[in-house]
Amino acid sequence: MTGQLSQSVGLSKFLRQLDLSGNNFHGPIPPWIWNTTEVIALVFNYFTGGLPSSVNLTTLSGLTEIDIASNLLSGETPSWMFCLPSMQWLDLNSNQFKGELPLLLNQSRLSKMDTKYGKGLIRSSQFRSFSQFSDRWLGASSLEKNKYC
C-alpha cells in the first residue's frame, strides 16, 4: 500500500493491534493511531514529522509494543513513551530523533529497546537503568551508530 493513511481506519473504537509495516505510507503519523491499545507497528514506511508530545495515557495503558523503526520521523522522543505501564518493546531505530532520552527510563517496564541511528543523548547516570533490559538492544551494537555521550 502507498500514500497517506485513511482516517476511516481510525474510526474503529476497538483497534487493539495495528501492523502497517513494510508499506509506502508517508506523511505524519495520524493522531488516531495513538488510540491503538496493544501493539503499534509502523516499520519500513516513510512517515515524517514528530511524535505527539502528549497522548491519553489511560487509552494506552495496555500498549505493550511500539515499533516505528525505519521511517523519517524526527524531533524529541516524548516522555510518555516511557510511562506506559505495560510497555515492553520500543523500537525507534533508523529515524532522525534528537535530544535526550527521558530520565523516566529508570521507572519504565521496558525489557527491549532499540534507538540506533538516532542523534540523542543518554546521560551517564542513565546507564544504571539499562540493567533492566532482557535483550541488550541498547548495548554496544545499538549505541555505535548514535551520537550519544
C-alpha positions as a Markdown table, in Angstrom:
| # | Residue | x | y | z |
|---|---|---|---|---|
| 1 | Met | 0.0 | 0.0 | 0.0 |
| 2 | Thr | 1.1 | 3.5 | -0.6 |
| 3 | Gly | 0.0 | 7.1 | 0.1 |
| 4 | Gln | -1.3 | 8.6 | 3.3 |
| 5 | Leu | -3.4 | 6.6 | 5.8 |
| 6 | Ser | -7.1 | 6.9 | 5.5 |
| 7 | Gln | -8.9 | 8.5 | 8.5 |
| 8 | Ser | -11.6 | 5.8 | 8.2 |
| 9 | Val | -9.2 | 3.1 | 9.5 |
| 10 | Gly | -9.1 | 5.1 | 12.8 |
| 11 | Leu | -12.9 | 5.0 | 13.2 |
| 12 | Ser | -12.7 | 1.6 | 14.9 |
| 13 | Lys | -13.2 | 2.0 | 18.6 |
| 14 | Phe | -11.7 | -1.3 | 19.4 |
| 15 | Leu | -8.4 | -1.3 | 17.4 |
| 16 | Arg | -6.1 | -3.4 | 19.5 |
| 17 | Gln | -3.2 | -4.3 | 17.2 |
| 18 | Leu | -2.1 | -2.3 | 14.2 |
| 19 | Asp | 0.7 | -3.5 | 11.9 |
| 20 | Leu | 1.2 | -1.5 | 8.8 |
| 21 | Ser | 4.9 | -2.4 | 8.4 |
| 22 | Gly | 6.6 | -2.6 | 5.0 |
| 23 | Asn | 4.3 | -0.3 | 3.1 |
| 24 | Asn | 4.9 | 3.0 | 1.4 |
| 25 | Phe | 2.9 | 5.2 | 3.7 |
| 26 | His | 4.1 | 8.8 | 4.0 |
| 27 | Gly | 3.3 | 12.0 | 5.8 |
| 28 | Pro | 2.7 | 12.4 | 9.5 |
| 29 | Ile | 1.5 | 9.6 | 11.7 |
| 30 | Pro | -2.2 | 10.2 | 12.0 |
| 31 | Pro | -3.4 | 11.0 | 15.6 |
| 32 | Trp | -5.9 | 8.2 | 15.6 |
| 33 | Ile | -3.0 | 5.6 | 15.6 |
| 34 | Trp | -2.3 | 6.6 | 19.2 |
| 35 | Asn | -5.7 | 5.1 | 20.2 |
| 36 | Thr | -4.5 | 1.6 | 19.5 |
| 37 | Thr | -4.5 | -0.4 | 22.7 |
| 38 | Glu | -1.9 | -3.2 | 22.4 |
| 39 | Val | 0.6 | -3.1 | 19.5 |
| 40 | Ile | 1.6 | -0.3 | 17.1 |
| 41 | Ala | 4.0 | -1.4 | 14.3 |
| 42 | Leu | 4.8 | 1.0 | 11.5 |
| 43 | Val | 8.2 | -0.2 | 10.5 |
| 44 | Phe | 9.7 | 0.4 | 7.0 |
| 45 | Asn | 7.4 | 3.3 | 5.8 |
| 46 | Tyr | 8.1 | 6.9 | 5.1 |
| 47 | Phe | 6.3 | 8.6 | 8.0 |
| 48 | Thr | 7.6 | 12.1 | 8.7 |
| 49 | Gly | 7.3 | 14.7 | 11.4 |
| 50 | Gly | 7.4 | 14.3 | 15.1 |
| 51 | Leu | 5.6 | 12.2 | 17.7 |
| 52 | Pro | 2.8 | 13.8 | 19.8 |
| 53 | Ser | 4.1 | 15.5 | 22.9 |
| 54 | Ser | 1.1 | 14.1 | 24.9 |
| 55 | Val | -1.4 | 11.3 | 24.5 |
| 56 | Asn | -4.3 | 9.8 | 26.5 |
| 57 | Leu | -2.3 | 7.5 | 28.9 |
| 58 | Thr | -5.4 | 5.8 | 30.0 |
| 59 | Thr | -6.2 | 4.6 | 26.5 |
| 60 | Leu | -2.6 | 3.4 | 26.0 |
| 61 | Ser | -2.3 | 1.7 | 29.4 |
| 62 | Gly | -2.3 | -1.8 | 27.8 |
| 63 | Leu | 0.1 | -0.9 | 25.0 |
| 64 | Thr | 2.9 | -3.4 | 25.0 |
| 65 | Glu | 4.8 | -2.5 | 21.8 |
| 66 | Ile | 5.6 | 0.5 | 19.7 |
| 67 | Asp | 7.8 | -0.3 | 16.7 |
| 68 | Ile | 8.3 | 2.8 | 14.5 |
| 69 | Ala | 11.7 | 1.9 | 13.2 |
| 70 | Ser | 12.9 | 2.8 | 9.7 |
| 71 | Asn | 10.9 | 5.8 | 8.9 |
| 72 | Leu | 11.8 | 9.5 | 8.6 |
| 73 | Leu | 10.5 | 10.6 | 12.0 |
| 74 | Ser | 12.2 | 13.5 | 13.8 |
| 75 | Gly | 12.1 | 15.7 | 16.8 |
| 76 | Glu | 12.3 | 14.8 | 20.5 |
| 77 | Thr | 11.3 | 11.4 | 21.9 |
| 78 | Pro | 8.3 | 12.2 | 24.1 |
| 79 | Ser | 8.5 | 11.1 | 27.8 |
| 80 | Trp | 5.0 | 9.4 | 27.7 |
| 81 | Met | 6.6 | 6.5 | 25.8 |
| 82 | Phe | 8.5 | 5.6 | 28.9 |
| 83 | Cys | 5.5 | 6.0 | 31.3 |
| 84 | Leu | 3.2 | 3.4 | 29.8 |
| 85 | Pro | 2.7 | 0.7 | 32.5 |
| 86 | Ser | 2.5 | -2.3 | 30.1 |
| 87 | Met | 5.2 | -1.2 | 27.5 |
| 88 | Gln | 7.8 | -3.9 | 26.9 |
| 89 | Trp | 9.2 | -3.2 | 23.4 |
| 90 | Leu | 10.1 | 0.2 | 22.0 |
| 91 | Asp | 11.9 | 0.4 | 18.7 |
| 92 | Leu | 12.8 | 3.9 | 17.5 |
| 93 | Asn | 15.8 | 2.9 | 15.4 |
| 94 | Ser | 16.7 | 4.4 | 11.9 |
| 95 | Asn | 14.8 | 7.6 | 12.3 |
| 96 | Gln | 16.1 | 11.2 | 12.9 |
| 97 | Phe | 15.2 | 11.7 | 16.5 |
| 98 | Lys | 17.3 | 14.1 | 18.6 |
| 99 | Gly | 17.6 | 15.2 | 22.2 |
| 100 | Glu | 17.8 | 13.2 | 25.3 |
| 101 | Leu | 16.0 | 10.0 | 26.3 |
| 102 | Pro | 13.8 | 10.9 | 29.2 |
| 103 | Leu | 15.2 | 10.2 | 32.7 |
| 104 | Leu | 11.9 | 8.4 | 33.3 |
| 105 | Leu | 13.7 | 5.4 | 31.7 |
| 106 | Asn | 14.5 | 4.3 | 35.3 |
| 107 | Gln | 10.8 | 3.8 | 36.0 |
| 108 | Ser | 9.9 | 2.0 | 32.8 |
| 109 | Arg | 8.9 | -1.6 | 32.5 |
| 110 | Leu | 10.7 | -1.8 | 29.1 |
| 111 | Ser | 12.6 | -5.0 | 28.5 |
| 112 | Lys | 13.7 | -4.3 | 24.9 |
| 113 | Met | 14.5 | -1.0 | 23.3 |
| 114 | Asp | 16.4 | -0.1 | 20.2 |
| 115 | Thr | 17.4 | 3.5 | 19.4 |
| 116 | Lys | 20.3 | 3.2 | 16.9 |
| 117 | Tyr | 20.8 | 5.8 | 14.2 |
| 118 | Gly | 19.4 | 8.5 | 16.4 |
| 119 | Lys | 21.0 | 11.7 | 17.4 |
| 120 | Gly | 20.1 | 11.7 | 21.0 |
| 121 | Leu | 21.9 | 11.9 | 24.3 |
| 122 | Ile | 22.0 | 9.4 | 27.0 |
| 123 | Arg | 23.3 | 10.7 | 30.3 |
| 124 | Ser | 25.9 | 8.6 | 32.1 |
| 125 | Ser | 23.5 | 8.4 | 35.1 |
| 126 | Gln | 21.0 | 6.5 | 32.8 |
| 127 | Phe | 23.3 | 3.6 | 32.2 |
| 128 | Arg | 22.4 | 2.1 | 35.6 |
| 129 | Ser | 18.8 | 1.7 | 34.4 |
| 130 | Phe | 19.9 | -0.4 | 31.4 |
| 131 | Ser | 20.4 | -3.5 | 33.5 |
| 132 | Gln | 16.6 | -4.0 | 33.3 |
| 133 | Phe | 16.7 | -4.9 | 29.6 |
| 134 | Ser | 16.4 | -8.6 | 28.9 |
| 135 | Asp | 17.8 | -8.0 | 25.4 |
| 136 | Arg | 20.6 | -5.6 | 25.4 |
| 137 | Trp | 19.4 | -3.7 | 22.4 |
| 138 | Leu | 20.7 | -0.6 | 24.0 |
| 139 | Gly | 24.1 | -2.1 | 24.3 |
| 140 | Ala | 27.2 | -1.5 | 22.2 |
| 141 | Ser | 25.7 | -2.6 | 18.9 |
| 142 | Ser | 22.8 | -0.1 | 19.2 |
| 143 | Leu | 24.9 | 2.7 | 20.5 |
| 144 | Glu | 27.7 | 2.6 | 17.9 |
| 145 | Lys | 25.7 | 4.4 | 15.2 |
| 146 | Asn | 24.4 | 7.1 | 17.6 |
| 147 | Lys | 25.9 | 10.4 | 18.7 |
| 148 | Tyr | 25.3 | 9.7 | 22.4 |
| 149 | Cys | 27.7 | 10.9 | 25.1 |
